[in-house]
Short mmCIF file of C-alpha atoms in Angstrom, two decimals:
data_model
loop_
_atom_site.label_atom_id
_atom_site.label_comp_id
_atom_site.label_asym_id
_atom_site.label_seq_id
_atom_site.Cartn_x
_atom_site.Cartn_y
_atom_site.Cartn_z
CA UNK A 1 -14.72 31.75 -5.75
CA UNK A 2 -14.93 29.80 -2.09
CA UNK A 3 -11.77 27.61 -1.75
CA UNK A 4 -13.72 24.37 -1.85
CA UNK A 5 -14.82 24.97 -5.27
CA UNK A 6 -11.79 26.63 -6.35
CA UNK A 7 -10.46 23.09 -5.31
CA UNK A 8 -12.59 20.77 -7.01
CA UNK A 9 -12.52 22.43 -10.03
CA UNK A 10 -8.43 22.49 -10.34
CA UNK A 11 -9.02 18.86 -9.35
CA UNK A 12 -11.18 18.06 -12.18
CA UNK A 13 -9.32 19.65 -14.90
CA UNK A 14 -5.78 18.24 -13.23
CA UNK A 15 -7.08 14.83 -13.35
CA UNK A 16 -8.42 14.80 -16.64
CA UNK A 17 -5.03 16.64 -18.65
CA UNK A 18 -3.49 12.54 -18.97
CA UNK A 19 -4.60 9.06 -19.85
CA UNK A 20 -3.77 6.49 -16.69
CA UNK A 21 -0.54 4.75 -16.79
CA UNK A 22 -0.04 1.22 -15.00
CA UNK A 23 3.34 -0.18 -14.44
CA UNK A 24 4.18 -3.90 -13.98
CA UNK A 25 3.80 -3.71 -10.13
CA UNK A 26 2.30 -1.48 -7.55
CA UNK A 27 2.83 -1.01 -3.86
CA UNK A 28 -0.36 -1.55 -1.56
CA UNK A 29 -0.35 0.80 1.67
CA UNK A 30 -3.19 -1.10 3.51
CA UNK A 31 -0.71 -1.18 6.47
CA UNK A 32 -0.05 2.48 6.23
CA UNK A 33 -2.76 3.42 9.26
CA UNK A 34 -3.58 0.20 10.38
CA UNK A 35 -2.82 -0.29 13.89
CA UNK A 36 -5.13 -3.37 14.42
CA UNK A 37 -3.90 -5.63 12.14
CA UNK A 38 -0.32 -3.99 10.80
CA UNK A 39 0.76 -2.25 14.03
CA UNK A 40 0.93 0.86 12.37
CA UNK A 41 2.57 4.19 14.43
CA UNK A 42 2.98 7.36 13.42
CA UNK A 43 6.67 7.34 14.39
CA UNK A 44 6.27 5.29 10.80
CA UNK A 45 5.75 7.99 8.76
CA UNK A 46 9.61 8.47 8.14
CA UNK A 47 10.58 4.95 7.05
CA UNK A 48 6.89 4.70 4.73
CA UNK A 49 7.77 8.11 3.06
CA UNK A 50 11.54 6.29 1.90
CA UNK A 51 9.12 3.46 0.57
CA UNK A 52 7.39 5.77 -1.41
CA UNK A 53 10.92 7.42 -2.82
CA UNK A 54 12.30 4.03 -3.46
CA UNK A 55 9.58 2.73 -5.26
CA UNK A 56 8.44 6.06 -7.29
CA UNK A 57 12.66 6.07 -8.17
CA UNK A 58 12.84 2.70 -9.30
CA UNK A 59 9.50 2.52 -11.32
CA UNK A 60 6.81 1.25 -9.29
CA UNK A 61 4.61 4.46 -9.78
CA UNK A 62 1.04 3.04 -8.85
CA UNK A 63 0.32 2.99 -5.07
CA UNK A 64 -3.13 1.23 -4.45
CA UNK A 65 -4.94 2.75 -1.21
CA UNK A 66 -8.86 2.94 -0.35
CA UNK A 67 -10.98 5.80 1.94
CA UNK A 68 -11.01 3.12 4.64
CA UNK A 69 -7.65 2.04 5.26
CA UNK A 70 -6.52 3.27 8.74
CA UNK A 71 -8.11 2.16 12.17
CA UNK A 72 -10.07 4.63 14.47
CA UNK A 73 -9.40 7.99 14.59
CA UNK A 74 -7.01 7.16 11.20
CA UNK A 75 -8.76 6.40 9.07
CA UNK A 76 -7.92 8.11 5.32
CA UNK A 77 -4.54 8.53 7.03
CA UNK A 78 -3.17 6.03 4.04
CA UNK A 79 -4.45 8.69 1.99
CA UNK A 80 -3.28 11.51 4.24
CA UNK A 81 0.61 9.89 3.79
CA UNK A 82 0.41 9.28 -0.04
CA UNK A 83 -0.56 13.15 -0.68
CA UNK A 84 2.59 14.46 1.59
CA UNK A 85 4.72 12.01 0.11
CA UNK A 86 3.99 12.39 -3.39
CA UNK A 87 3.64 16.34 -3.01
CA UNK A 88 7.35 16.36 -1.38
CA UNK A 89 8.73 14.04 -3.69
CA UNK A 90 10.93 15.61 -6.33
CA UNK A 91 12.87 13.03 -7.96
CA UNK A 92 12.43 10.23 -11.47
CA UNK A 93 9.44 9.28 -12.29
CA UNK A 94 7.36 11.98 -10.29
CA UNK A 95 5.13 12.75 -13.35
CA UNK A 96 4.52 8.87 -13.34
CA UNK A 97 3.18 8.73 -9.76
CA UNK A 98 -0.51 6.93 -10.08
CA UNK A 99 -2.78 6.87 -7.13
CA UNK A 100 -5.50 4.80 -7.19
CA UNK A 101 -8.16 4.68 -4.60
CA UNK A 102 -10.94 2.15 -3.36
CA UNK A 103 -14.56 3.69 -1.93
CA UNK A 104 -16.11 1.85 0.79
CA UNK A 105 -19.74 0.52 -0.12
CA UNK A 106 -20.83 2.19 3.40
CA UNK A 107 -24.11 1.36 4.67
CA UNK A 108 -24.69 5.16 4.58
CA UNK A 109 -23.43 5.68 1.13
CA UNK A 110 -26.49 5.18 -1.20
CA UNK A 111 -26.77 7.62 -3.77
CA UNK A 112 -24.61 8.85 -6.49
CA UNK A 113 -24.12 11.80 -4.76
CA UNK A 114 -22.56 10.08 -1.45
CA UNK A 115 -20.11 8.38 -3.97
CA UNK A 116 -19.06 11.23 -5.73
CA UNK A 117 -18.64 13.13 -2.10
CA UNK A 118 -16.63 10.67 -0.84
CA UNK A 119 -14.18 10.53 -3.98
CA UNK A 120 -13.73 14.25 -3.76
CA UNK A 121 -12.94 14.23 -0.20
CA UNK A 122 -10.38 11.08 -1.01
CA UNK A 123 -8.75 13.82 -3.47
CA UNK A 124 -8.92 16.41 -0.70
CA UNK A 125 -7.07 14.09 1.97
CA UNK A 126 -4.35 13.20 -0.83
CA UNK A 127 -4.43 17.15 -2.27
CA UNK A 128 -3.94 16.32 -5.41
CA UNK A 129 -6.33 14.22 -8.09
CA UNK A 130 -7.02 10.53 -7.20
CA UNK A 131 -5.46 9.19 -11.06
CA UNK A 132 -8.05 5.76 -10.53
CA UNK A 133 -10.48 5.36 -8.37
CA UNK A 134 -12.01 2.10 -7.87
CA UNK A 135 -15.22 0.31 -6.06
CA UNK A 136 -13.78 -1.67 -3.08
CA UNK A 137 -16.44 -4.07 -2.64
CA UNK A 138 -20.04 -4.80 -4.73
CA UNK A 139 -23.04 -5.32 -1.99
CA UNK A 140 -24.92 -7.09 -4.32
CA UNK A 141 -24.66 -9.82 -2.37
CA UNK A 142 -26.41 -8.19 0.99
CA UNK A 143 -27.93 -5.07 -0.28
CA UNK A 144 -28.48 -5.24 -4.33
CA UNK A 145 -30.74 -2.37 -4.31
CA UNK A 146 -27.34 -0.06 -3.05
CA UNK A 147 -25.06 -1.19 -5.65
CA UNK A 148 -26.72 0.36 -9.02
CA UNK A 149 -26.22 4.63 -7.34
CA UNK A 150 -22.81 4.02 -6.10
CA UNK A 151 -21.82 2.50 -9.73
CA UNK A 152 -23.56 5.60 -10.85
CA UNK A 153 -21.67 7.48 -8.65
CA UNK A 154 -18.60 6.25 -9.98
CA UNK A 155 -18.65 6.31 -13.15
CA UNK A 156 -20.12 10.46 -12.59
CA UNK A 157 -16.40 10.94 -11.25
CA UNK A 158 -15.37 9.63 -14.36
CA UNK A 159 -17.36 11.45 -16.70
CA UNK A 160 -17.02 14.71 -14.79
CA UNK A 161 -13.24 14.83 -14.74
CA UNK A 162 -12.10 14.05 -11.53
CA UNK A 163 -10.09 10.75 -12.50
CA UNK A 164 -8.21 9.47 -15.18
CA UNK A 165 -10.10 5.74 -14.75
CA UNK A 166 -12.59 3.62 -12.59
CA UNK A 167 -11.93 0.24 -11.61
CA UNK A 168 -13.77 -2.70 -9.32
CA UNK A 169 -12.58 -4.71 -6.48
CA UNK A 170 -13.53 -8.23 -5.27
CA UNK A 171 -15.91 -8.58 -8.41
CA UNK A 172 -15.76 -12.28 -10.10
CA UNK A 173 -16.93 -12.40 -13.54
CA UNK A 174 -20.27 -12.01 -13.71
CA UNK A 175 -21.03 -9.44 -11.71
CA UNK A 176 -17.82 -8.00 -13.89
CA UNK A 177 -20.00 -8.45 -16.67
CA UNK A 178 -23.14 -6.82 -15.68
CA UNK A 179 -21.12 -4.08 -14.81
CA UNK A 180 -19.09 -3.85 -17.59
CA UNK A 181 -22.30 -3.37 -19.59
CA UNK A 182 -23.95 -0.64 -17.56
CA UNK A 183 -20.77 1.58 -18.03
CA UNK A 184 -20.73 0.84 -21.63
CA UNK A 185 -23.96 2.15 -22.24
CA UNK A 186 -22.55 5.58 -20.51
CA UNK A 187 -19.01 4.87 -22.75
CA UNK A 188 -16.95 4.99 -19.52
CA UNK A 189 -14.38 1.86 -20.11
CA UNK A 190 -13.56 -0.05 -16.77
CA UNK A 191 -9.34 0.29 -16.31
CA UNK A 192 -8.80 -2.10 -13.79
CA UNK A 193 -9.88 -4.83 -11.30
CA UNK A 194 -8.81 -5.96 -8.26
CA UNK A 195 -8.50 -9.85 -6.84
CA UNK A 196 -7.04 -11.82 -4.13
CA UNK A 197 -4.36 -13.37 -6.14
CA UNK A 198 -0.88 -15.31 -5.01
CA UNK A 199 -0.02 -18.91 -5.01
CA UNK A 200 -1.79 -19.70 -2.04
CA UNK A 201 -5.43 -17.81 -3.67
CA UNK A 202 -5.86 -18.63 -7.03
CA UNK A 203 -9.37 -19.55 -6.57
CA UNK A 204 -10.35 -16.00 -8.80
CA UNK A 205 -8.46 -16.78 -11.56
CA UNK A 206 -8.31 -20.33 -11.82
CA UNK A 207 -11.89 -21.55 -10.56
CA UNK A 208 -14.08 -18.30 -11.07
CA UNK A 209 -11.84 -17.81 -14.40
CA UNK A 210 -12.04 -13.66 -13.93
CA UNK A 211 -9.08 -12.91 -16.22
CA UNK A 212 -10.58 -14.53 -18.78
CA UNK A 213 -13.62 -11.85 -18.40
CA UNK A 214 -11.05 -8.88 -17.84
CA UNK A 215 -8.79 -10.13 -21.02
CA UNK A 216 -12.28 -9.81 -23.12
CA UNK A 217 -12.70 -6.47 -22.08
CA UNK A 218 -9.36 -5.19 -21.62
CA UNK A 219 -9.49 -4.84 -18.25
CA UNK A 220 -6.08 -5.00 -16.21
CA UNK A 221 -5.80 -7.76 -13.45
CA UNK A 222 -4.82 -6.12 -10.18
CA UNK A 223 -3.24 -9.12 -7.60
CA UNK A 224 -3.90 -7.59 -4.02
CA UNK A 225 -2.25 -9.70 -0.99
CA UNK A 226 0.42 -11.02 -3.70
CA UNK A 227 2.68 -12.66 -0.53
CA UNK A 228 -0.64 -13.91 1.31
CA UNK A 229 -0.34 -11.12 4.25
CA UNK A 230 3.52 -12.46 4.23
CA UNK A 231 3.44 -16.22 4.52
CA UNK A 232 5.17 -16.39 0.83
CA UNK A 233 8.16 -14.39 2.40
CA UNK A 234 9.44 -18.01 3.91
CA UNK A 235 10.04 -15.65 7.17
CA UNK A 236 6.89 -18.12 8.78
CA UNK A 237 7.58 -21.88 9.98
CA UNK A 238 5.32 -24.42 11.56
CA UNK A 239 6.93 -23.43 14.57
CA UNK A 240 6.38 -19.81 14.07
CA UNK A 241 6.99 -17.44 15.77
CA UNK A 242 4.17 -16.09 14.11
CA UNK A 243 2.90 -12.29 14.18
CA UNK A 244 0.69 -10.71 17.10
CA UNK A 245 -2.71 -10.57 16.49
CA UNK A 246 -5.14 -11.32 13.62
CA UNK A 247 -2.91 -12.07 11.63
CA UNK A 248 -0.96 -15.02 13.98
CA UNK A 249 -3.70 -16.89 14.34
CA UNK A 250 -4.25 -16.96 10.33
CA UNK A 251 -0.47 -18.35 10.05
CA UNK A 252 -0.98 -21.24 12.47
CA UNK A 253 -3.64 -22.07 10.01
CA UNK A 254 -2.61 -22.03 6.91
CA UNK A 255 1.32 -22.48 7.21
CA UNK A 256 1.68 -26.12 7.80
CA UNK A 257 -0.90 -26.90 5.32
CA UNK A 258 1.43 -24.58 2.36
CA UNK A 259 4.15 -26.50 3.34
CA UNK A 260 4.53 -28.16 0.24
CA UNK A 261 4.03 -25.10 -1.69
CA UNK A 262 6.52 -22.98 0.40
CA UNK A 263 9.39 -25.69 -0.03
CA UNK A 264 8.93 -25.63 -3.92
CA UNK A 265 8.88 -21.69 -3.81
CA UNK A 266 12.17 -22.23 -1.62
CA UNK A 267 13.62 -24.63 -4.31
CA UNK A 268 12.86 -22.16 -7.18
CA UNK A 269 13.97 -19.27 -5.62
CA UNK A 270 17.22 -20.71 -4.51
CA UNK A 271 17.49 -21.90 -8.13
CA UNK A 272 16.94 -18.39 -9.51
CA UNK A 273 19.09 -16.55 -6.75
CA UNK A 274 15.89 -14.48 -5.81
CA UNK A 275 13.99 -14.37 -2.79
CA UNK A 276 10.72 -16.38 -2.29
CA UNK A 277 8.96 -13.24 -1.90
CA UNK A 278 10.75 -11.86 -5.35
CA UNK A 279 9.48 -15.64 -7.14
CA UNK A 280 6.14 -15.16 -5.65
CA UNK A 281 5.99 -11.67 -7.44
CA UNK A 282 7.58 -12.43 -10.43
CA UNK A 283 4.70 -15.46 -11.02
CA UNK A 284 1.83 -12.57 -10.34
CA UNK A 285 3.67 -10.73 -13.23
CA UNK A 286 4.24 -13.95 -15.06
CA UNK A 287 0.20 -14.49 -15.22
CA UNK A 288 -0.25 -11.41 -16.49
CA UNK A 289 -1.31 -9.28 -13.25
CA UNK A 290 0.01 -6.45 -11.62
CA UNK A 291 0.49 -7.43 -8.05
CA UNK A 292 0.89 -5.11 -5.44
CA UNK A 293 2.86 -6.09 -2.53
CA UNK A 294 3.17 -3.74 0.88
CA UNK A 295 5.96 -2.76 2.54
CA UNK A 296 6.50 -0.72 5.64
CA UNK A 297 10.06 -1.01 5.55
CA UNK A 298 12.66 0.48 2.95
CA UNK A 299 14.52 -3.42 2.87
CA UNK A 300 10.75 -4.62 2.86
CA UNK A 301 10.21 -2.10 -0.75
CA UNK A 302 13.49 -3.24 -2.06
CA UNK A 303 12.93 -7.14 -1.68
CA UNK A 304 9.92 -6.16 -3.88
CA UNK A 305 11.46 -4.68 -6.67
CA UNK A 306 13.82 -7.06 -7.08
CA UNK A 307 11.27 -9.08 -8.41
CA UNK A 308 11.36 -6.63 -11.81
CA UNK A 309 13.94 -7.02 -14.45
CA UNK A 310 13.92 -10.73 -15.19
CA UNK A 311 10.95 -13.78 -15.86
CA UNK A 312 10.63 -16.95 -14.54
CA UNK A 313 11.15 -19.61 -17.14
CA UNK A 314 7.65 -21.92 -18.19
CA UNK A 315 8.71 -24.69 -16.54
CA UNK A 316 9.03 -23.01 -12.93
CA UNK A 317 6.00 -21.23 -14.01
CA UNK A 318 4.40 -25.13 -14.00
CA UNK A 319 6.36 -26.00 -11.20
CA UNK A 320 4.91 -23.31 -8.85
CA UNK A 321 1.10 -23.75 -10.40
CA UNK A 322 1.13 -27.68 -9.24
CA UNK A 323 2.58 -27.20 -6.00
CA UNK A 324 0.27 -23.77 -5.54
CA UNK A 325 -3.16 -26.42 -7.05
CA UNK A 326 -2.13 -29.10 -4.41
CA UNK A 327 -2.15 -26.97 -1.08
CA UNK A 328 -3.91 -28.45 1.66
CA UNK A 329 -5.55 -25.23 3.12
CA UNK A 330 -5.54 -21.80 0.73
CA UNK A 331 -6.21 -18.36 1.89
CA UNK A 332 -9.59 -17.52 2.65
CA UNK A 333 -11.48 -15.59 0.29
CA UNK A 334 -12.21 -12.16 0.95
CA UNK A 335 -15.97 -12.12 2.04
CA UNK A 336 -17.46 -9.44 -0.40
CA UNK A 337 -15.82 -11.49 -3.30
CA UNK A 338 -18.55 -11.99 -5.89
CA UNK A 339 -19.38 -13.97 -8.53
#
């Protein structure tokens, strides 16, 4: 048998032995790659494979990653680092380890085939199974006519063994909805959908009401960009200094206009002992997502999973959702986000 089917086939039946298993937060490696707007290097690679040990260790099994994450001549390399991490990795929770994937809606990916190609070659990059595998954007909006073969595409991965579960990303509710039916007619159950969701984005949940839609169907909630790109760390003042980059000229934007919202985070977490970061976490969790924060740093990791093991109380909960509804500015929406 050539090694490239002898691969796909022990890919298949390895991803289909288990049922997918979430925990109650993730750890997103869009940074891991990205040199444009994260600065990644490959002298890196050390301190991002401690990340992955401290998080797998301490529960946070599900790393969230997507074919197109890396710039240039690195791109997949987010996938590249989560295979080699998780295939070295020997310690608790390895079993646990969930890797979820997004595929790009490429211009050149328009049949089922092309989407099916492209998660097999995701698995190939990580060398081992993608556990959930997930549509990164819908192009419904620009190109309708490509959106029906890649969900077919999809949902083939599903039905052919290759992943545990599908999920959508940057879908409001009813293009959820008219998805949500054409998988049901094939009996392949949507696991999982990913939003823009922190205290400075609530515009998914609170004005396009998608939980509501994902609670109907049980479909889990994933919160991407849970610290808004960092801002929620408190780490940013009006007077910066800011980042380099893409991201720098965001901050000057939006930070003196979350002023408001950052003081009553500082209040609450001072309140709580916690970090702002860990209360900005802890209120994803709260509203019943699963956010998952980056890191790039082993201190960066830990700060996050200190926000596991305890709850805010309702009325910070309140406290935190009227200071997050009265921001002057809010993130901006992520442009493929439907309706």
């Amino acid at each position: 048998m050539p090694r490239l089917r002898w691969l796909s086939t022990s890919l298949r039946s390895s991803a289909s032995s288990s049922r997918l298993s979430l925990p109650l937060m993730g750890c997103g490696t869009w940074a891991w790659g990205n040199r444009l707007l994260w600065g990644y290097t490959e002298e890196m690679d050390e301190q991002l494979q401690a990340v992955f040990k401290e998080c797998v260790s301490r529960g946070v099994t599900l790393f969230d990653t997507g074919d197109s994450y890396g710039t240039g001549r690195l791109n997949g390399r987010s996938e590249q680092l989560l295979g080699r991490f998780a295939q070295a990795y020997k310690g608790p929770n390895r079993d646990q380890v969930c890797i979820a994937t997004k595929l790009a809606a490429y211009p050149w990916r328009l049949s089922r085939r092309s989407m099916v190609a492209a998660g097999n070659a995701s698995a190939r990059r990580l060398g081992r199974p993608v556990d959930l595998v997930q549509m990164h954007w819908s192009p419904a909006n620009y190109a309708p006519w490509q959106e029906g073969p890649l969900l077919d595409g999809l949902a083939d991965l599903y039905e052919q063994g290759f992943v545990k579960g599908v999920g959508l990303s940057n879908y409001g509710p009813e293009s959820l909805k008219r998805v949500q039916r054409k998988f049901a007619e094939r009996g392949v159950p949507i696991a999982t959908m990913q939003v823009q969701y922190s205290l400075l984005s609530t515009y998914p949940v609170t004005t396009l009401a998608v939980k509501e839609v994902c609670d109907e169907f049980g479909i889990q909630l994933i919160a991407y960009s849970p610290l808004a790109l960092g801002i929620l760390t408190g780490k940013y003042s009006e007077q910066g200094p800011f980042p380099k980059g893409l991201r720098g000229q965001l901050f000057r934007q939006l930070v003196p206009g979350a002023k408001p919202l950052l003081q009553t985070l500082r209040a609450v977490a001072s309140a709580k002992k916690k970090t702002m970061a860990q209360v900005a976490l802890n209120w994803c969790i709260a509203k019943g997502t699963i956010p998952i924060p980056g890191a790039k740093t082993l201190e960066q990791a830990q700060q996050n999973i200190g926000a596991l093991g305890w709850r805010l109380e309702a009325d910070a909960i309140a406290e935190l959702d009227q200071a997050a509804a009265s921001v002057d500015k809010a993130m901006v929406q992520n442009i493929f986000q439907t309706r």
